[in-house]
């Protein structure tokens, strides 16, 4: 049963009997890029949510050239903050074989429905929240260094989701976590109209309102833990709120490195 | 043998970073055998295989080759693999661009500059390498990692 069916059931109950009220609050982030100094500021919103999800690029930041310790620390902190599932992003794939260690250290399932090969990811997961069974699917786009992953194959996203829906256990809602460009996400949403919510990452967009494609709401909440998205699902429909926090600057790499290089070049000789 | 050794030292970035193996069939055959964090390289002319120990497996990649002693540090920023290598010839920068799953453009800058284009079909690949002004056409297979 998807959201529309649940809404219809709610209306029937409203008309002919006692309403079966349900409400699900989903908090989500994307493109955290190992922004540990900022992540804790999101805790009040994450703690109040029924589901906490992430749409990828959580564990690596090329801009700051973060390493494996930051990836592991971010995964563990996400667990402490109540994250219940995430999809891999292209930056996770930059980690190389060390990614396996981070996935295994993450205290929540990492879901990539369209990936086959030697990575310990789940094809789907079903989360129980608010008395509902929520099927979580994840899609990774093909923007990663392929030659680094000779044992991994990505399937066509819509076909992979349809295949998963055909074999997934019984569920009440479907939430898709996707890490891809917005244009590709639109195409996927058109092919999966039964999706109740599409949480998107990759483009670092601060979407002030859901983008509706064939009845599928696509949401995205920026990057680097500068905020998060809140979705309230109920028989009455969907409410969405984008929360943006005051951003504390993250420690950089390239600017200090450039300054050091310039200092070295411009320093007076002996 | 020189070209095969060049492929081992600077042309096998994906194998070095992913821990995969390679089988080069020609014109100079070589093999890179993956054994966990260890890789062995052999080409006709070597009395004993050369070894590579993969010390860091991402996102910083660090590996040590023996003999000759050579240390390399790499990273995969996006579609690009890059590594700085320091061995008996001096510092060299190995690189590989992967504009499509089936295509790589690779090479190195330093005392032994070269470049190559590799096309893949599944595990099989063909490669045109330009080294010292001469082109060499080769082919081979990528072997699964550990």
Short mmCIF file of C-alpha atoms in Angstrom, two decimals:
data_model
loop_
_atom_site.label_atom_id
_atom_site.label_comp_id
_atom_site.label_asym_id
_atom_site.label_seq_id
_atom_site.Cartn_x
_atom_site.Cartn_y
_atom_site.Cartn_z
CA UNK A 1 0.00 0.00 0.00
CA UNK A 2 1.41 3.40 -0.87
CA UNK A 3 0.67 6.89 0.42
CA UNK A 4 -2.30 7.42 -1.90
CA UNK A 5 -3.88 4.16 -0.77
CA UNK A 6 -3.28 5.08 2.86
CA UNK A 7 -4.86 8.50 2.31
CA UNK A 8 -7.85 6.85 0.63
CA UNK A 9 -8.17 4.46 3.54
CA UNK A 10 -8.01 7.41 5.92
CA UNK A 11 -10.80 9.20 4.03
CA UNK A 12 -12.97 6.08 4.06
CA UNK A 13 -12.46 5.77 7.80
CA UNK A 14 -13.27 9.45 8.21
CA UNK A 15 -16.53 9.03 6.33
CA UNK A 16 -17.70 5.70 7.68
CA UNK A 17 -16.02 5.15 11.00
CA UNK A 18 -13.33 6.22 13.42
CA UNK A 19 -10.32 7.69 11.64
CA UNK A 20 -7.11 5.61 11.75
CA UNK A 21 -4.84 8.54 12.38
CA UNK A 22 -1.21 8.11 11.55
CA UNK A 23 1.60 10.53 11.08
CA UNK A 24 5.21 9.98 10.17
CA UNK A 25 7.93 12.58 10.61
CA UNK A 26 10.97 11.98 8.43
CA UNK A 27 14.17 13.94 8.95
CA UNK A 28 16.79 13.73 6.22
CA UNK A 29 20.14 15.09 5.18
CA UNK A 30 22.33 14.70 2.14
CA UNK A 31 25.91 15.48 1.15
CA UNK A 32 27.13 15.74 4.74
CA UNK A 33 30.72 15.41 3.46
CA UNK A 34 32.13 14.39 6.84
CA UNK A 35 30.99 17.68 8.40
CA UNK A 36 31.26 16.41 11.96
CA UNK A 37 31.71 19.87 13.53
CA UNK A 38 28.25 20.84 12.26
CA UNK A 39 26.39 17.55 12.46
CA UNK A 40 25.62 17.70 16.19
CA UNK A 41 23.68 20.95 15.71
CA UNK A 42 21.02 18.93 13.86
CA UNK A 43 20.43 16.65 16.86
CA UNK A 44 17.20 18.26 18.18
CA UNK A 45 15.40 17.77 14.87
CA UNK A 46 16.81 14.28 14.29
CA UNK A 47 15.83 13.17 17.81
CA UNK A 48 12.18 14.17 17.27
CA UNK A 49 11.78 12.34 13.96
CA UNK A 50 10.28 8.89 13.42
CA UNK A 51 12.72 8.18 10.59
CA UNK A 52 16.18 9.62 9.99
CA UNK A 53 17.65 9.09 6.53
CA UNK A 54 20.57 10.28 4.41
CA UNK A 55 20.94 10.52 0.65
CA UNK A 56 24.67 9.92 0.27
CA UNK A 57 28.06 11.64 0.11
CA UNK A 58 28.19 11.54 3.88
CA UNK A 59 31.65 10.16 4.54
CA UNK A 60 34.18 11.93 2.30
CA UNK A 61 34.96 15.53 1.45
CA UNK A 62 37.27 16.17 -1.44
CA UNK A 63 37.33 19.90 -0.69
CA UNK A 64 38.93 19.22 2.69
CA UNK A 65 40.69 16.02 1.59
CA UNK A 66 39.29 14.09 4.54
CA UNK A 67 40.55 10.60 5.28
CA UNK A 68 39.40 7.26 6.63
CA UNK A 69 39.29 8.37 10.31
CA UNK A 70 36.80 11.12 9.43
CA UNK A 71 34.72 8.67 7.39
CA UNK A 72 34.53 6.21 10.27
CA UNK A 73 33.84 8.94 12.82
CA UNK A 74 31.02 10.35 10.68
CA UNK A 75 29.42 6.93 10.21
CA UNK A 76 29.51 6.26 13.95
CA UNK A 77 28.21 9.73 14.83
CA UNK A 78 25.35 9.28 12.37
CA UNK A 79 24.45 6.12 14.24
CA UNK A 80 24.48 7.96 17.56
CA UNK A 81 22.20 10.62 16.09
CA UNK A 82 19.63 8.02 15.11
CA UNK A 83 20.19 7.60 11.37
CA UNK A 84 18.37 4.48 10.22
CA UNK A 85 19.45 4.15 6.57
CA UNK A 86 21.49 5.85 3.87
CA UNK A 87 22.42 5.35 0.24
CA UNK A 88 25.98 5.51 -1.07
CA UNK A 89 27.05 8.58 -3.01
CA UNK A 90 29.86 9.01 -5.48
CA UNK A 91 32.12 10.37 -2.73
CA UNK A 92 31.73 7.16 -0.77
CA UNK A 93 33.02 5.33 -3.84
CA UNK A 94 36.13 7.56 -3.84
CA UNK A 95 37.07 5.82 -0.58
CA UNK A 96 38.09 2.72 -2.50
CA UNK A 97 38.31 -0.67 -0.74
CA UNK A 98 38.31 1.14 2.64
CA UNK A 99 34.60 1.77 1.99
CA UNK A 100 33.86 -1.81 3.04
CA UNK A 101 35.27 -1.08 6.48
CA UNK A 102 33.13 2.06 6.83
CA UNK A 103 29.94 0.32 5.69
CA UNK A 104 30.51 -2.46 8.22
CA UNK A 105 31.18 0.12 10.95
CA UNK A 106 27.97 2.04 10.22
CA UNK A 107 25.30 1.06 12.77
CA UNK A 108 22.51 1.29 10.18
CA UNK A 109 21.88 -0.33 6.79
CA UNK A 110 23.48 1.12 3.69
CA UNK A 111 21.02 0.58 0.87
CA UNK A 112 21.90 0.51 -2.82
CA UNK A 113 19.17 -1.21 -4.81
CA UNK A 114 20.89 -0.93 -8.20
CA UNK A 115 24.35 -2.21 -7.18
CA UNK A 116 25.61 -5.72 -7.59
CA UNK A 117 29.07 -6.86 -6.61
CA UNK A 118 31.43 -7.13 -3.71
CA UNK A 119 30.15 -4.41 -1.38
CA UNK A 120 28.27 -5.20 1.85
CA UNK A 121 25.19 -3.12 1.01
CA UNK A 122 21.51 -4.01 1.29
CA UNK A 123 19.20 -4.08 -1.72
CA UNK A 124 16.42 -2.70 0.48
CA UNK A 125 15.46 -2.40 4.09
CA UNK A 126 12.07 -2.21 5.81
CA UNK A 127 11.84 0.16 8.78
CA UNK A 128 8.96 0.10 11.25
CA UNK A 129 7.85 3.58 12.28
CA UNK A 130 4.55 4.98 13.53
CA UNK A 131 2.90 1.59 13.07
CA UNK A 132 3.84 1.58 9.39
CA UNK A 133 6.24 -0.59 7.42
CA UNK A 134 8.41 1.70 5.32
CA UNK A 135 10.34 0.18 2.45
CA UNK A 136 13.62 2.04 1.86
CA UNK A 137 15.28 1.72 -1.53
CA UNK A 138 18.51 3.41 -2.62
CA UNK A 139 19.92 4.43 -5.98
CA UNK A 140 23.50 5.33 -6.81
CA UNK A 141 24.23 7.06 -10.06
CA UNK A 142 27.18 6.04 -12.25
CA UNK A 143 29.33 9.07 -11.46
CA UNK A 144 32.28 7.44 -9.73
CA UNK A 145 35.74 6.16 -10.76
CA UNK A 146 34.66 2.90 -12.37
CA UNK A 147 38.17 1.51 -12.77
CA UNK A 148 38.55 1.61 -8.99
CA UNK A 149 35.65 -0.84 -8.67
CA UNK A 150 36.21 -3.69 -11.13
CA UNK A 151 33.93 -5.99 -9.11
CA UNK A 152 30.94 -3.63 -8.94
CA UNK A 153 28.14 -3.20 -11.46
CA UNK A 154 25.35 -0.63 -11.44
CA UNK A 155 21.99 -1.60 -12.89
CA UNK A 156 19.64 0.77 -14.67
CA UNK A 157 17.86 2.58 -11.78
CA UNK A 158 14.19 2.29 -12.77
CA UNK A 159 14.52 -1.38 -13.70
CA UNK A 160 16.33 -2.09 -10.44
CA UNK A 161 13.61 -0.36 -8.39
CA UNK A 162 10.82 -2.16 -10.24
CA UNK A 163 12.60 -5.48 -9.67
CA UNK A 164 13.00 -4.67 -5.97
CA UNK A 165 9.34 -3.67 -5.61
CA UNK A 166 8.33 -6.98 -7.13
CA UNK A 167 10.30 -8.97 -4.56
CA UNK A 168 10.35 -6.73 -1.47
CA UNK A 169 8.43 -7.77 1.65
CA UNK A 170 5.02 -6.30 2.42
CA UNK A 171 5.14 -2.58 3.15
CA UNK A 172 2.89 0.46 3.59
CA UNK A 173 5.12 3.23 2.22
CA UNK A 174 8.01 3.45 -0.22
CA UNK A 175 10.83 5.93 0.29
CA UNK A 176 13.55 6.23 -2.31
CA UNK A 177 16.99 7.54 -1.39
CA UNK A 178 18.75 8.66 -4.55
CA UNK A 179 22.20 10.06 -5.16
CA UNK A 180 22.11 11.56 -8.64
CA UNK A 181 21.59 14.77 -10.59
CA UNK A 182 18.12 16.30 -10.50
CA UNK A 183 17.45 15.58 -14.18
CA UNK A 184 18.14 11.89 -13.66
CA UNK A 185 15.99 11.91 -10.52
CA UNK A 186 13.07 13.31 -12.52
CA UNK A 187 13.43 10.45 -15.00
CA UNK A 188 13.52 7.89 -12.19
CA UNK A 189 10.46 9.44 -10.49
CA UNK A 190 8.51 9.16 -13.73
CA UNK A 191 9.29 5.45 -13.80
CA UNK A 192 8.36 4.83 -10.14
CA UNK A 193 5.07 6.68 -9.52
CA UNK A 194 4.29 4.50 -6.47
CA UNK A 195 7.19 6.11 -4.60
CA UNK A 196 5.82 8.14 -1.65
CA UNK A 197 8.94 10.23 -1.08
CA UNK A 198 12.17 10.67 -3.05
CA UNK A 199 15.02 11.98 -0.90
CA UNK A 200 17.72 13.23 -3.23
CA UNK A 201 21.39 14.07 -2.84
CA UNK A 202 24.32 15.09 -5.05
CA UNK A 203 23.45 18.56 -6.38
CA UNK A 204 23.64 20.31 -2.98
CA UNK A 205 20.28 21.97 -3.66
CA UNK A 206 18.33 23.74 -0.93
CA UNK A 207 14.83 22.90 -2.14
CA UNK A 208 12.36 25.19 -0.37
CA UNK A 209 9.44 23.04 -1.51
CA UNK A 210 9.07 19.50 -2.85
CA UNK A 211 9.48 19.12 -6.57
CA UNK A 212 6.52 17.04 -7.76
CA UNK A 213 7.11 14.66 -10.67
CA UNK A 214 4.24 12.32 -11.63
CA UNK A 215 2.91 12.63 -8.08
CA UNK A 216 6.29 11.81 -6.53
CA UNK A 217 7.67 14.50 -4.18
CA UNK A 218 11.42 15.01 -4.62
CA UNK A 219 13.14 16.74 -1.70
CA UNK A 220 16.72 17.79 -1.04
CA UNK A 221 18.24 19.70 1.87
CA UNK A 222 21.54 21.23 0.91
CA UNK A 223 24.92 20.00 2.02
CA UNK A 224 27.58 19.82 4.72
CA UNK A 225 25.08 19.66 7.60
CA UNK A 226 24.09 23.25 7.06
CA UNK A 227 20.49 22.20 7.60
CA UNK A 228 18.08 19.35 7.09
CA UNK A 229 14.71 18.54 5.62
CA UNK A 230 11.61 17.55 7.58
CA UNK A 231 8.71 15.75 5.95
CA UNK A 232 5.46 15.04 7.78
CA UNK A 233 3.40 12.33 6.07
CA UNK A 234 -0.18 11.66 7.12
CA UNK A 235 -3.50 10.68 5.54
CA UNK A 236 -3.96 14.38 4.82
CA UNK A 237 -0.87 14.45 2.60
CA UNK A 238 2.65 15.82 2.90
CA UNK A 239 4.06 18.78 4.76
CA UNK A 240 7.64 19.82 4.12
CA UNK A 241 10.00 22.10 5.99
CA UNK A 242 13.54 23.04 5.07
CA UNK A 243 15.58 23.92 8.15
CA UNK A 244 18.70 26.00 7.53
CA UNK A 245 21.13 26.69 10.32
CA UNK A 246 23.73 29.35 10.67
CA UNK A 247 26.77 27.77 9.10
CA UNK A 248 29.99 27.66 11.02
CA UNK A 249 32.95 27.54 8.64
CA UNK A 250 34.55 24.14 8.26
CA UNK A 251 38.32 23.79 8.44
CA UNK A 252 39.58 23.96 4.87
CA UNK A 253 42.51 22.32 3.16
CA UNK A 254 43.20 24.04 -0.12
CA UNK A 255 43.31 27.63 1.17
CA UNK A 256 45.89 26.91 3.90
CA UNK A 257 47.80 24.73 1.46
CA UNK A 258 47.85 27.52 -1.14
CA UNK A 259 48.88 30.04 1.48
CA UNK A 260 51.71 27.77 2.62
CA UNK A 261 52.86 27.28 -0.98
CA UNK A 262 52.78 31.01 -1.68
CA UNK A 263 54.65 31.64 1.55
CA UNK A 264 57.28 29.16 0.51
CA UNK A 265 57.67 30.72 -2.94
CA UNK A 266 57.64 34.34 -1.76
CA UNK A 267 59.83 33.86 1.31
CA UNK A 268 63.07 35.82 1.08
CA UNK A 269 66.07 33.66 0.30
CA UNK A 270 68.99 33.09 2.66
CA UNK B 1 60.32 -5.92 -20.56
CA UNK B 2 60.71 -2.18 -19.99
CA UNK B 3 57.15 -1.37 -21.04
CA UNK B 4 55.73 -4.16 -18.88
CA UNK B 5 57.66 -2.80 -15.88
CA UNK B 6 56.39 0.70 -16.65
CA UNK B 7 52.83 -0.64 -16.60
CA UNK B 8 53.49 -2.20 -13.20
CA UNK B 9 55.13 0.87 -11.71
CA UNK B 10 52.95 3.66 -13.09
CA UNK B 11 50.24 2.21 -15.30
CA UNK B 12 48.39 0.00 -12.85
CA UNK B 13 46.73 2.64 -10.68
CA UNK B 14 43.35 0.84 -10.56
CA UNK B 15 45.06 -2.45 -9.72
CA UNK B 16 47.19 -0.75 -7.05
CA UNK B 17 44.25 1.11 -5.51
CA UNK B 18 41.56 -1.55 -5.81
CA UNK B 19 43.83 -4.49 -5.08
CA UNK B 20 42.85 -6.12 -8.37
CA UNK B 21 45.07 -8.10 -10.70
CA UNK B 22 46.03 -7.77 -14.34
CA UNK B 23 47.10 -10.08 -17.09
CA UNK B 24 48.92 -8.38 -19.96
CA UNK B 25 49.11 -10.58 -23.04
CA UNK B 26 51.25 -8.57 -25.32
CA UNK B 27 53.40 -7.38 -26.85
CA UNK B 28 55.25 -7.86 -23.57
CA UNK B 29 53.36 -10.23 -21.26
CA UNK B 30 53.03 -9.58 -17.55
CA UNK B 31 50.87 -10.61 -14.65
CA UNK B 32 49.82 -8.83 -11.45
CA UNK B 33 48.54 -11.37 -8.96
CA UNK B 34 46.34 -10.05 -6.09
CA UNK B 35 46.88 -11.72 -2.72
CA UNK B 36 45.02 -9.61 -0.16
CA UNK B 37 47.11 -6.58 0.71
CA UNK B 38 49.98 -8.06 -1.30
CA UNK B 39 50.34 -8.06 -5.07
CA UNK B 40 52.98 -9.93 -7.05
CA UNK B 41 54.25 -8.85 -10.46
CA UNK B 42 56.09 -10.99 -12.93
CA UNK B 43 57.15 -10.60 -16.53
CA UNK B 44 59.51 -12.82 -18.55
CA UNK B 45 63.04 -11.71 -17.72
CA UNK B 46 62.52 -11.33 -13.98
CA UNK B 47 64.13 -14.11 -11.98
CA UNK B 48 61.77 -13.56 -9.02
CA UNK B 49 58.41 -11.77 -8.83
CA UNK B 50 58.33 -8.19 -7.58
CA UNK B 51 56.06 -7.38 -4.68
CA UNK B 52 53.69 -4.56 -3.74
CA UNK B 53 52.28 -4.02 -0.27
CA UNK B 54 49.14 -1.89 -0.09
CA UNK B 55 49.45 0.07 3.15
CA UNK B 56 46.43 2.41 2.87
CA UNK B 57 43.30 1.46 0.92
CA UNK B 58 41.48 4.76 0.72
CA UNK B 59 40.66 7.54 0.43
CA UNK B 60 44.41 8.01 0.59
CA UNK B 61 46.12 5.09 -1.11
CA UNK B 62 49.67 4.24 -0.12
CA UNK B 63 51.68 1.37 -1.49
CA UNK B 64 55.27 0.18 -1.34
CA UNK B 65 57.00 -1.71 -4.17
CA UNK B 66 60.05 -3.94 -3.73
CA UNK B 67 62.36 -4.15 -5.61
CA UNK B 68 63.34 -1.50 -6.45
CA UNK B 69 62.13 0.48 -3.44
CA UNK B 70 59.29 2.71 -4.59
CA UNK B 71 56.62 4.40 -2.54
CA UNK B 72 53.42 5.83 -4.04
CA UNK B 73 50.64 7.96 -2.61
CA UNK B 74 47.36 8.24 -4.49
CA UNK B 75 43.85 9.63 -4.33
CA UNK B 76 40.73 9.27 -6.48
CA UNK B 77 39.19 12.72 -6.94
CA UNK B 78 36.12 12.06 -9.07
CA UNK B 79 36.72 10.30 -12.36
CA UNK B 80 40.48 10.74 -11.94
CA UNK B 81 43.04 8.56 -10.23
CA UNK B 82 46.35 10.27 -9.41
CA UNK B 83 49.43 9.10 -7.56
CA UNK B 84 52.82 10.57 -6.78
CA UNK B 85 55.48 7.91 -6.97
CA UNK B 86 59.02 8.14 -5.70
CA UNK B 87 61.51 5.51 -6.83
CA UNK B 88 65.01 5.24 -8.21
CA UNK B 89 64.15 7.40 -11.24
CA UNK B 90 62.90 10.28 -9.08
CA UNK B 91 59.40 11.62 -8.50
CA UNK B 92 56.75 10.77 -11.08
CA UNK B 93 53.07 11.60 -11.32
CA UNK B 94 50.87 8.78 -12.56
CA UNK B 95 47.31 9.57 -13.64
CA UNK B 96 44.25 7.94 -15.14
CA UNK B 97 41.06 9.58 -16.39
CA UNK B 98 37.92 7.45 -16.78
CA UNK B 99 35.51 9.43 -18.96
CA UNK B 100 33.32 6.34 -19.50
CA UNK B 101 33.12 2.88 -17.94
CA UNK B 102 34.67 1.40 -21.07
CA UNK B 103 37.41 3.98 -21.59
CA UNK B 104 40.51 5.20 -19.76
CA UNK B 105 43.18 7.69 -20.71
CA UNK B 106 46.28 7.17 -18.60
CA UNK B 107 49.92 8.03 -18.36
CA UNK B 108 52.66 9.59 -16.26
CA UNK B 109 54.61 12.80 -15.98
CA UNK B 110 58.20 12.84 -14.82
CA UNK B 111 61.46 11.43 -16.08
CA UNK B 112 59.64 8.72 -18.07
CA UNK B 113 56.62 10.47 -19.62
CA UNK B 114 54.14 8.29 -21.48
CA UNK B 115 50.45 8.11 -22.20
CA UNK B 116 47.97 5.47 -23.27
CA UNK B 117 44.36 4.90 -24.20
CA UNK B 118 42.66 1.78 -22.85
CA UNK B 119 39.29 0.46 -24.01
CA UNK B 120 37.50 -2.16 -21.93
CA UNK B 121 34.90 -4.78 -22.71
CA UNK B 122 34.04 -6.56 -19.48
CA UNK B 123 37.32 -7.80 -18.01
CA UNK B 124 39.14 -7.62 -21.35
CA UNK B 125 41.00 -4.53 -22.51
CA UNK B 126 43.09 -3.27 -25.41
CA UNK B 127 45.58 -0.48 -24.93
CA UNK B 128 47.61 1.80 -27.19
CA UNK B 129 50.66 3.07 -25.31
CA UNK B 130 52.91 5.87 -26.56
CA UNK B 131 56.36 5.76 -24.96
CA UNK B 132 59.50 7.46 -26.27
CA UNK B 133 57.70 8.45 -29.43
CA UNK B 134 56.67 4.90 -30.33
CA UNK B 135 53.25 3.37 -30.16
CA UNK B 136 52.67 -0.12 -28.75
CA UNK B 137 49.37 -1.96 -29.01
CA UNK B 138 48.62 -4.40 -26.20
CA UNK B 139 45.76 -6.32 -24.70
CA UNK B 140 44.93 -8.20 -21.53
CA UNK B 141 42.48 -8.85 -18.74
CA UNK B 142 41.64 -7.31 -15.40
CA UNK B 143 41.57 -9.98 -12.69
CA UNK B 144 39.16 -9.76 -9.76
CA UNK B 145 40.48 -8.43 -6.49
CA UNK B 146 40.86 -10.38 -3.24
#
